[in-house]
Tab-separated table of C-alpha atoms and ligand atoms in Angstrom:
chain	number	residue	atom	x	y	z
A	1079	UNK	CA	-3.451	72.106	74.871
A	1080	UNK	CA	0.191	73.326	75.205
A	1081	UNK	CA	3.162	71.172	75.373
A	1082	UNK	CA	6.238	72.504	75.539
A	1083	UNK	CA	8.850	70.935	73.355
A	1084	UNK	CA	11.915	73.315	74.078
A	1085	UNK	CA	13.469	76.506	75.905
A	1086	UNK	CA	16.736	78.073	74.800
A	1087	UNK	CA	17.728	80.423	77.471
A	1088	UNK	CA	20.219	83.879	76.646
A	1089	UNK	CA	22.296	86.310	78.131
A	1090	UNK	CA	22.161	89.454	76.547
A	1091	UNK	CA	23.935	92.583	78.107
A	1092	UNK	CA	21.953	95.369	77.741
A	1093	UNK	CA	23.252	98.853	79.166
A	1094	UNK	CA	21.068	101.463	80.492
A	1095	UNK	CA	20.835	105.161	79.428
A	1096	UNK	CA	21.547	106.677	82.766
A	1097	UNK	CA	22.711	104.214	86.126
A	1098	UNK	CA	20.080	103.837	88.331
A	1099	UNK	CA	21.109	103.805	91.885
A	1100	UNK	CA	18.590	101.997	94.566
A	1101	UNK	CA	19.181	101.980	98.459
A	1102	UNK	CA	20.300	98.012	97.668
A	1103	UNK	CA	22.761	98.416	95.143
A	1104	UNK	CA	23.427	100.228	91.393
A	1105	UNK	CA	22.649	98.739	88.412
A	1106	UNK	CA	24.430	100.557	84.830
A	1107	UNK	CA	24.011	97.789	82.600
A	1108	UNK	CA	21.354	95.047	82.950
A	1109	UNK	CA	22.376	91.142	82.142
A	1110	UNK	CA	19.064	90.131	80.938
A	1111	UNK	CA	17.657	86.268	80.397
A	1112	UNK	CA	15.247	86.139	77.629
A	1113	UNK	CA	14.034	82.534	77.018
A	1114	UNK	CA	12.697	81.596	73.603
A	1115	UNK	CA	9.774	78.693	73.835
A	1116	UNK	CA	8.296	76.182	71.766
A	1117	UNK	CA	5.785	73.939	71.467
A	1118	UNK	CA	5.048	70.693	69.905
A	1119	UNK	CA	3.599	72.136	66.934
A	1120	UNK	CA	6.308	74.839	66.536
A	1121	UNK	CA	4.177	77.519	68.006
A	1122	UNK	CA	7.119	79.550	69.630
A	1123	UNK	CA	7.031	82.588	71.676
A	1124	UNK	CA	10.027	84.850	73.999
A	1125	UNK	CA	9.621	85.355	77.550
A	1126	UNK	CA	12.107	87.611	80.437
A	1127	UNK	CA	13.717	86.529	83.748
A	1128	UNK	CA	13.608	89.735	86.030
A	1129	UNK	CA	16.678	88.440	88.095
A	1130	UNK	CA	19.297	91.269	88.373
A	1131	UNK	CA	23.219	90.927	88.419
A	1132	UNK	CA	23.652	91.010	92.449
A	1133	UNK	CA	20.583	89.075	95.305
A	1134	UNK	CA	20.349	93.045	96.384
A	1135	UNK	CA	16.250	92.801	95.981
A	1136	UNK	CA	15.439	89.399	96.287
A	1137	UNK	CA	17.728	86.432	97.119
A	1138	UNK	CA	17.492	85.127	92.882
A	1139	UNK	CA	20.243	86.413	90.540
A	1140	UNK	CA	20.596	85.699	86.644
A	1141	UNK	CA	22.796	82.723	87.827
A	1142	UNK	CA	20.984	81.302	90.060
A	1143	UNK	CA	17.916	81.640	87.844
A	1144	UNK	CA	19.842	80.425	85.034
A	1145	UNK	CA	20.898	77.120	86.809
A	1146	UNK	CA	16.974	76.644	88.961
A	1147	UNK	CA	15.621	77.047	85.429
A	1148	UNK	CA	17.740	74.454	83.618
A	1149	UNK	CA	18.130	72.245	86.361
A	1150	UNK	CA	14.674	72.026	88.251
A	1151	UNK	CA	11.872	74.330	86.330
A	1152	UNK	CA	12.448	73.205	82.698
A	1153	UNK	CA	11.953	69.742	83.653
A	1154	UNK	CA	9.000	69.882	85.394
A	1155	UNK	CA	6.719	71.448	82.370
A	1156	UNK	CA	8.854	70.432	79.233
A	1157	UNK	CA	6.932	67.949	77.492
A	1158	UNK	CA	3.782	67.894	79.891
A	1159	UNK	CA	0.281	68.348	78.615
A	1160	UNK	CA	-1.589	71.918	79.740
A	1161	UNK	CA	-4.871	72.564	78.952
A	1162	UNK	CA	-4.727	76.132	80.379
A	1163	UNK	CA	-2.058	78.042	81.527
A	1164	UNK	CA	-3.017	78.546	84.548
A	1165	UNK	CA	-2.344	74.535	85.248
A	1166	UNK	CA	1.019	75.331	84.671
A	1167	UNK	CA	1.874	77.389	88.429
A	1168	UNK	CA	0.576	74.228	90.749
A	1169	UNK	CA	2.693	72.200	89.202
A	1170	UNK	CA	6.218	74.534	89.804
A	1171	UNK	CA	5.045	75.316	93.297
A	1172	UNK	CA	4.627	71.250	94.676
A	1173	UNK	CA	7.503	70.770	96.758
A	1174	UNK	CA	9.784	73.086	95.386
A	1175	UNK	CA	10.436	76.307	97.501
A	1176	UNK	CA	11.108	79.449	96.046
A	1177	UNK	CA	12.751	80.885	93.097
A	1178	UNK	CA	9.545	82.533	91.697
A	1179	UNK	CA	12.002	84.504	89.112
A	1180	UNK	CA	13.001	81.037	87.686
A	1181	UNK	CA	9.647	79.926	87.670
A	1182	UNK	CA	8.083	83.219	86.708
A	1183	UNK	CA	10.236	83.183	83.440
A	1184	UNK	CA	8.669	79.724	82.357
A	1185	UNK	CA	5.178	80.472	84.128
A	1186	UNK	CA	4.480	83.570	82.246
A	1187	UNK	CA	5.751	82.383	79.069
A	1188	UNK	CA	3.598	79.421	78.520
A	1189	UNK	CA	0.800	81.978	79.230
A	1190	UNK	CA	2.396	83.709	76.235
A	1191	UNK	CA	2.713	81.116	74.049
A	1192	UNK	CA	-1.034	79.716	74.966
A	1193	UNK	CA	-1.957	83.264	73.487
A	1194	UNK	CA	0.143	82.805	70.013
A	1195	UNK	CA	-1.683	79.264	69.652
A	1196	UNK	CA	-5.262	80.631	70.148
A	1197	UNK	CA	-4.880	83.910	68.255
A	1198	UNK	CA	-6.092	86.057	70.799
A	1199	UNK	CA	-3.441	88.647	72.778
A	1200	UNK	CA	-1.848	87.948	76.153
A	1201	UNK	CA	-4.470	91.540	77.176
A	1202	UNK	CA	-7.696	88.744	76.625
A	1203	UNK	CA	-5.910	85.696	77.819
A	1204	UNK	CA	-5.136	87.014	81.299
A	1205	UNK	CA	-8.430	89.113	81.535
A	1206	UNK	CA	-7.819	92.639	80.905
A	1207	UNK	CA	-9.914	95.062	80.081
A	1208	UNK	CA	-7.916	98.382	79.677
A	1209	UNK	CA	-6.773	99.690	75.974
A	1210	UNK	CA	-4.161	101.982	77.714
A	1211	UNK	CA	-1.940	102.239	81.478
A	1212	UNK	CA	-1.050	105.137	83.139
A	1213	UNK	CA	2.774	105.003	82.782
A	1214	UNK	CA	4.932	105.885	86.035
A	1215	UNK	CA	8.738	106.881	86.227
A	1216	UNK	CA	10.860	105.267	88.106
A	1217	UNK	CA	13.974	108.028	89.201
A	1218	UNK	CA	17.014	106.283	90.732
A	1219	UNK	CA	18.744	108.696	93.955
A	1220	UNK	CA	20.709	111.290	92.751
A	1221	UNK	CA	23.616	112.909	93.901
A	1222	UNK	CA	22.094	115.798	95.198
A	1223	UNK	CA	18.857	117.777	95.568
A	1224	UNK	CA	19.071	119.709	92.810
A	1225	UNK	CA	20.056	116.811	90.629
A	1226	UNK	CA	17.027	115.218	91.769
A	1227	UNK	CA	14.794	118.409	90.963
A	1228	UNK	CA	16.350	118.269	87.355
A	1229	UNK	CA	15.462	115.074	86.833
A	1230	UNK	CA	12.180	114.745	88.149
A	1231	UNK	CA	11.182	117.785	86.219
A	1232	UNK	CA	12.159	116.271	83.085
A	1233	UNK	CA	9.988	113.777	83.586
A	1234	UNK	CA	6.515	115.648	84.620
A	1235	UNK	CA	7.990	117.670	81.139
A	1236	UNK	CA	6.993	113.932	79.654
A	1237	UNK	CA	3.895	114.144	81.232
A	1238	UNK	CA	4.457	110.543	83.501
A	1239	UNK	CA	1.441	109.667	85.408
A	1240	UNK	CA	3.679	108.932	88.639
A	1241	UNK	CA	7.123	110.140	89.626
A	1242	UNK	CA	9.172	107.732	91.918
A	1243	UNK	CA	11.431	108.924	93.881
A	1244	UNK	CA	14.045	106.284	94.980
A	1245	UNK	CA	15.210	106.976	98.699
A	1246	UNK	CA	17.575	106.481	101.148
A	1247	UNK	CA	18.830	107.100	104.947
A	1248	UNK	CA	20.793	110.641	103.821
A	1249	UNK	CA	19.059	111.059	100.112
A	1250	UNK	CA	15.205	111.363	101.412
A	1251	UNK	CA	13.781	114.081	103.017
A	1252	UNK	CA	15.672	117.236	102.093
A	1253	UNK	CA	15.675	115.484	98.275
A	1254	UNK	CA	11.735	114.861	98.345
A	1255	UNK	CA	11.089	118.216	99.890
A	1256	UNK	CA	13.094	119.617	97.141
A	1257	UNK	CA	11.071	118.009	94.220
A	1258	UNK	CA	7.803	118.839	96.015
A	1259	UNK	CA	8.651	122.781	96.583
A	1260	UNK	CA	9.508	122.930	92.934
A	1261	UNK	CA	6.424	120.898	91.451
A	1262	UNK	CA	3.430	121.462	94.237
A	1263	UNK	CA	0.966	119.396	92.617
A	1264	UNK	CA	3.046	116.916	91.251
A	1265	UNK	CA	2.306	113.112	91.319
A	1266	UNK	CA	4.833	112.260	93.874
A	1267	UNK	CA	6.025	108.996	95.509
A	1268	UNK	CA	8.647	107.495	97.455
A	1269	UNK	CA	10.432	103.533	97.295
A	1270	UNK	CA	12.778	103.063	100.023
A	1271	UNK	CA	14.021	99.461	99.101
A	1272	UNK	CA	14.174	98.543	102.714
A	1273	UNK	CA	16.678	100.814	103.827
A	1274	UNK	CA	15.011	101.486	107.206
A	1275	UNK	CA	14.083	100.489	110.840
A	1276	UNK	CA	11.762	101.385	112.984
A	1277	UNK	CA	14.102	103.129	114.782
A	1278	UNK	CA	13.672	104.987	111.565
A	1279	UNK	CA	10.008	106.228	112.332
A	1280	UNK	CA	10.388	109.808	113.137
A	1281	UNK	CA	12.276	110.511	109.628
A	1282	UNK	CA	9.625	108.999	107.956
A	1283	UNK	CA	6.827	110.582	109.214
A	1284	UNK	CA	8.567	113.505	107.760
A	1285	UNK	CA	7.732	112.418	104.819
A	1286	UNK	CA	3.780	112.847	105.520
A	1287	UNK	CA	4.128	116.261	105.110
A	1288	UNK	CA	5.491	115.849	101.434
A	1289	UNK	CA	1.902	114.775	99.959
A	1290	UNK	CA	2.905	111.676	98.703
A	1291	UNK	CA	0.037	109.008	97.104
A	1292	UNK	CA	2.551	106.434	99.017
A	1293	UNK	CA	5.879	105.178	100.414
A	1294	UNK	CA	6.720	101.879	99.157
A	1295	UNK	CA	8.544	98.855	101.408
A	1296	UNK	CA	10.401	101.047	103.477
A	1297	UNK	CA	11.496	98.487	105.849
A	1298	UNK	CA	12.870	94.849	105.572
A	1299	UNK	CA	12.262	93.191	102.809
A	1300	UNK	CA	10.634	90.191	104.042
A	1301	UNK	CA	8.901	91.904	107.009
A	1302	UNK	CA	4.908	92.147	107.545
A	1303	UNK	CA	4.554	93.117	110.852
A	1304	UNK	CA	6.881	95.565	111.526
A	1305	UNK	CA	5.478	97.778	108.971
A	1306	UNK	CA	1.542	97.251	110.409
A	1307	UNK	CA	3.272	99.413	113.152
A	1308	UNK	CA	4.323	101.622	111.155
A	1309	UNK	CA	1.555	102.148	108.883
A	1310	UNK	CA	-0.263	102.677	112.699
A	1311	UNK	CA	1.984	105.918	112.785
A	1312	UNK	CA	2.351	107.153	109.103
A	1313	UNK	CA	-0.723	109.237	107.327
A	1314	UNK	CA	0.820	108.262	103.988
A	1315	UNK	CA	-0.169	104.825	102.123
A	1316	UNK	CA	2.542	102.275	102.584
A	1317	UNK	CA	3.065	99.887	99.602
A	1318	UNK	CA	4.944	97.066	100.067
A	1319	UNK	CA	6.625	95.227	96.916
A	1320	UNK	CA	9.412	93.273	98.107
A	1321	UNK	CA	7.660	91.462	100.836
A	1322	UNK	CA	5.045	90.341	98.928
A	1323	UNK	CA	5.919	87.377	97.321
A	1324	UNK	CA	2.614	85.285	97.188
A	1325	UNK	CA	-0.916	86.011	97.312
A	1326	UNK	CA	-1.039	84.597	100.873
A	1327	UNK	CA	1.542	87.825	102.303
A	1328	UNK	CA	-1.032	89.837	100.448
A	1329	UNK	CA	-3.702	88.528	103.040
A	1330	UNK	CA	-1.344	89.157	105.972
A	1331	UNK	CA	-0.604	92.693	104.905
A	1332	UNK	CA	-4.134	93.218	104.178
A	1333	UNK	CA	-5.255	91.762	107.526
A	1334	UNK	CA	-2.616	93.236	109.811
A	1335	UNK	CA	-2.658	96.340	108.164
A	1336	UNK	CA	0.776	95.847	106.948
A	1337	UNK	CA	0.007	98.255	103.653
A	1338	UNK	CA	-2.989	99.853	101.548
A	1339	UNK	CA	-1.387	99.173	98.526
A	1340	UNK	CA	0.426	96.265	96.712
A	1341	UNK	CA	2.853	96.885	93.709
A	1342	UNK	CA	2.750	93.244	92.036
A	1343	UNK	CA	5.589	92.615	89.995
A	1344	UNK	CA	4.955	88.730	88.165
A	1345	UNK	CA	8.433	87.849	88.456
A	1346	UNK	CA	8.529	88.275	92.249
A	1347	UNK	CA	5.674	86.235	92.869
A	1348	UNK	CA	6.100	83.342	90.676
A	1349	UNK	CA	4.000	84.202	87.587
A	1350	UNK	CA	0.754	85.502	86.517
A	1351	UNK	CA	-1.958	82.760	88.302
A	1352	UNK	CA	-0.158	84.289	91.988
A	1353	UNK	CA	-0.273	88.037	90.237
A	1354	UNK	CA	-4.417	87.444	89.107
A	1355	UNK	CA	-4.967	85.397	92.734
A	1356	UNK	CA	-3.008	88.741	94.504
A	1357	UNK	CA	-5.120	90.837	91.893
A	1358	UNK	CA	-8.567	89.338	92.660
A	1359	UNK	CA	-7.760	89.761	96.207
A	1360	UNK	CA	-7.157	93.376	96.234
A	1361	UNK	CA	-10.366	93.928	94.194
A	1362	UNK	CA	-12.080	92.142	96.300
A	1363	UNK	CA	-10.761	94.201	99.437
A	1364	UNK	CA	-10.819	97.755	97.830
A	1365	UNK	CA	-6.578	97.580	97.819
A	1366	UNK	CA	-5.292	99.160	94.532
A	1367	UNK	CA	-2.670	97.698	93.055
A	1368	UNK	CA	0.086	98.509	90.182
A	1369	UNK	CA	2.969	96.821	87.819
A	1370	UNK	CA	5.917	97.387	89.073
A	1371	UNK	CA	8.877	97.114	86.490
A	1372	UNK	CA	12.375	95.632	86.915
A	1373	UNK	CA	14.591	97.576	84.118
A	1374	UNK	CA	13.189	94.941	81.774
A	1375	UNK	CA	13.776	94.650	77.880
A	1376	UNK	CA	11.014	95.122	75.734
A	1377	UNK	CA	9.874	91.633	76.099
A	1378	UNK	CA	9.364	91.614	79.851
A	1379	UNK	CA	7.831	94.760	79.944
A	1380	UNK	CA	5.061	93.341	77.264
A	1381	UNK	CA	4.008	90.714	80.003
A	1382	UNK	CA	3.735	93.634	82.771
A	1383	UNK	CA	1.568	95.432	80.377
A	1384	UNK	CA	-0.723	92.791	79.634
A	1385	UNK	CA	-1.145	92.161	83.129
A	1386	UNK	CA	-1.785	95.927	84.060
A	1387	UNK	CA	-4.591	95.850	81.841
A	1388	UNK	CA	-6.471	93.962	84.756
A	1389	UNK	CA	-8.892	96.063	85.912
A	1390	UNK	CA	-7.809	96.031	89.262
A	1391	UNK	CA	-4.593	98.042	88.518
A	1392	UNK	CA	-5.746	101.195	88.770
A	1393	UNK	CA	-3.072	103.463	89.484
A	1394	UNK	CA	0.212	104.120	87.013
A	1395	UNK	CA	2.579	101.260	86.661
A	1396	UNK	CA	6.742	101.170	86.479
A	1397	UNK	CA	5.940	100.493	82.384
A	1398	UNK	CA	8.243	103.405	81.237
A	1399	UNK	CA	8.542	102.940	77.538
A	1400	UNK	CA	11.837	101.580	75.681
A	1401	UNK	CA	13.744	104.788	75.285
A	1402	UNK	CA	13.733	105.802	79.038
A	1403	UNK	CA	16.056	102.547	79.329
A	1404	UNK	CA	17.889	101.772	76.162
A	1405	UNK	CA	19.103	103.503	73.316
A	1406	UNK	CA	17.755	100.681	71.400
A	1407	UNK	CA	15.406	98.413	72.396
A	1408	UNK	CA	15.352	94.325	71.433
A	1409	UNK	CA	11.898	94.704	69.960
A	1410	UNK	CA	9.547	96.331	67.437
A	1411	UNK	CA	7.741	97.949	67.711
A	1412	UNK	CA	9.566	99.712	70.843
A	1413	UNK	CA	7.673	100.550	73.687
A	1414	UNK	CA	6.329	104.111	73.504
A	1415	UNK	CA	4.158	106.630	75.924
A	1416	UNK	CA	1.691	108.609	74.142
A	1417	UNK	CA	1.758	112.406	75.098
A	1418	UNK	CA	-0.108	112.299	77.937
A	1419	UNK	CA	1.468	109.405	79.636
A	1420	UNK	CA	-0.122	106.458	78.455
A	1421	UNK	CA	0.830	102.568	77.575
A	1422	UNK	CA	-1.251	100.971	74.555
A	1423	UNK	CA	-1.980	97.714	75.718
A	1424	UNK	CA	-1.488	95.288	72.690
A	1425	UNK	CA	-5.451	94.149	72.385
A	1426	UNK	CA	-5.833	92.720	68.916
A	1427	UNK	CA	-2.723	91.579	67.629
A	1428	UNK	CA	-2.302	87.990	68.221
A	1429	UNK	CA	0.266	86.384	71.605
A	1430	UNK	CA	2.518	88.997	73.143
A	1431	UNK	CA	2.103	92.136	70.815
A	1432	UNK	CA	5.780	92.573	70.080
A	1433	UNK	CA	8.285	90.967	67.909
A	1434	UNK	CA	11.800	90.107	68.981
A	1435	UNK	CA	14.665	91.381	66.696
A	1436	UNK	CA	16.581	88.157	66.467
A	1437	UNK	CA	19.453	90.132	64.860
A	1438	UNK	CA	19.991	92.310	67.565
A	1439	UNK	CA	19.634	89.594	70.014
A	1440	UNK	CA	21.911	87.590	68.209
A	1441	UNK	CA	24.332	90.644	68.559
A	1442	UNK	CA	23.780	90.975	72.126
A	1443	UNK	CA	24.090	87.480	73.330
A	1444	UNK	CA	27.054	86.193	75.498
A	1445	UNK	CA	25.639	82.698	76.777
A	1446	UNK	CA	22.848	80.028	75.741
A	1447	UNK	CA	21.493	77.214	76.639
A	1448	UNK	CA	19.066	75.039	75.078
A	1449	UNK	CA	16.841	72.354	76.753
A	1450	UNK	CA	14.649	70.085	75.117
A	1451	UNK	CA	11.660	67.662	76.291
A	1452	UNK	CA	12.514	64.146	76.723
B	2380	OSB	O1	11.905	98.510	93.881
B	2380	OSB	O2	10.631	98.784	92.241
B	2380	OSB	C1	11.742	98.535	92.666
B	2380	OSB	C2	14.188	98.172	89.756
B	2380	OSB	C3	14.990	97.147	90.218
B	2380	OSB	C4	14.753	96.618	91.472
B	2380	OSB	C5	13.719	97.128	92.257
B	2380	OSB	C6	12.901	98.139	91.799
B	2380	OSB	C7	13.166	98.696	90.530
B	2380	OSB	C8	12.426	99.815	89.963
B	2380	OSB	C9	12.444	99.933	88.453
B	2380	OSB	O3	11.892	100.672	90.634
B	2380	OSB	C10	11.165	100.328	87.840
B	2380	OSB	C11	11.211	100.182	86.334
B	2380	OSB	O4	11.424	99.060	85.816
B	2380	OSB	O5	11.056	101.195	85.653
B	2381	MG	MG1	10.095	98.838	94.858
């Protein structure tokens, strides 16, 4: 039984090594929302809101999630009796529409703090079976080609499992072609962000040529069917991310042929009950899935790796470690990728697997907020 007792919500600024550029906006230093939760019995535990700065990938921004978690989210689970965790995601989805970041933060933390109260790590709690993940790179456009080639053969220097190359109408072909002619057998992919149309469809299919294992949501980001037509025309996989915001868009894409693979992302879809139900689905349906990442801080990026170590998520996941974002981290240990491109997953250590250096948190924080149960 978990009752939450209290949530103090923070702004920390964090900024990143190098700005990474999407079709939908830039981002060169991330305002992060960590929340710090505990329980009746002082069992305590940190959790992340993904929300960026600007509504440039979904609608939810750190304000917005800042003022749907204090105002409606908080309320509705502070000072309520859960037996599981999984009780917790019914309860923020009756009658209240959207804002799966917001809910998400809380969602995923009470998971978090279930797994500090029964000993066990948030790896068991959720299910997971794998010790390691295969750790992807996420590469942000570039300013040209050659800048792209640079940095994309850094990375495969690092030995990442799965190169992303961020695209757009202008930066895609000629910059993909590049990276592929320099690195033949490299493990290649492409995320668009939405910046296309079907009007868009002979550009793309230039991209089947370019061996990629997939292109991910190249088109709108809440659209299903528009892309079924275009997977009709592309050899390469189409992943969508953005439009797949509940486990129920996961059936459409899967039954309209929408996609062949799903990068779940917990913050997008409301927690980790929708990411397992999307999860179990896939299996079920021979879809692979992966963790996607959104520039978290170490704390964030400890929920995506406990829920990559489902055993459904079986290609590399967006779980770059610490030092490809930050020059410091706000945990310990830091997040780290062995030599051959690997993410321990945190298996024995009681709750999360990291600790939270209050210090530098303290340093970092411009705004809190605390909320208590009735
Ligand atoms: O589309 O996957 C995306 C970051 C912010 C918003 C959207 C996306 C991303 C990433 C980052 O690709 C991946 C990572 O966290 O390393
Ligand atoms: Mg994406």
């Amino acid at each position: 039984m978990t009752r939450l007792e209290q949530i103090e919500l923070r702004e920390i600024r964090l900024p990143l090594k190098e700005p990474f550029r999407i079709s939908s906006g830039l981002c060169v230093e991330r305002r992060i929302m960590l929340l710090h939760l505990r329980d009746a019995d002082g069992a305590e535990t940190w959790s992340e809101c993904v929300a960026g700065e600007e509504p440039n990938y979904t609608s939810e921004t750190i304000d917005t999630a800042w003022f749907s978690i204090t105002q409606y989210v908080a309320p509705r689970v502070l000072g309520v009796d859960f037996a599981h965790p999984s009780e917790v995601d019914p309860v923020l989805e009756k009658n209240f529409r959207g804002h799966n970041m917001a809910k998400a933060a809380i969602e995923m933390g009470m998971w978090g703090l279930t797994a500090v109260r029964e000993k066990i790590s948030l790896s068991k709690l959720l299910g997971g079976t794998r010790e390691g993940i295969e750790t992807g790179i996420s590469l942000g456009i570039q300013a040209t080609p050659e800048a792209l080639v640079e940095r994309a053969g850094r990375a495969i220097g690092e030995h990442y499992r799965k190169i992303k190359l961020k695209i757009q109408p202008g930066s895609d072909v000629e910059f993909v072609r590049a990276v592929r002619s320099a690195y033949p057998k490299a493990p290649l992919m492409a995320d668009a962000n939405n910046a296309y149309t079907l009007a868009d469809t002979d550009r793309l299919k230039q991209l089947d040529d370019l061996d990629l294992i997939m292109i991910e949501q190249p088109l709108a980001f809440d659209d299903i069917i528009r892309h079924a037509q275009l997977q009709r025309v592309l050899k390469t996989p189409i992943c969508l991310d953005e439009s797949i915001t509940d486990v129920e868009k996961a059936e459409d894409m899967i039954s309209l042929g929408a996609g062949r693979i799903i990068n779940i992302k917990p913050g997008r879809v409301g927690g980790f009950a929708q990411s397992r139900a999307i999860h179990d689905l896939c299996v079920k349906n021979k879809i692979p899935v992966w963790c996607g990442g959104m520039l978290e801080s170490g704390v964030g990026r400890a929920y995506n790796v406990a829920l990559a170590s489902l055993p459904g998520f079986s290609i590399a996941g967006d779980l770059s470690p610490s030092a490809r974002y930050w020059e410091q981290d706000v945990v310990t240990p830091e997040w780290t990728m062995s030599d051959d491109g690997i993410v321990k997953v945190p298996r024995d250590e009681p709750g999360i697997g990291i600790t939270v250096d209050l210090d530098r948190v303290d340093a970092l924080t411009v705004r809190t907020q605390k909320i208590g149960a009735k």
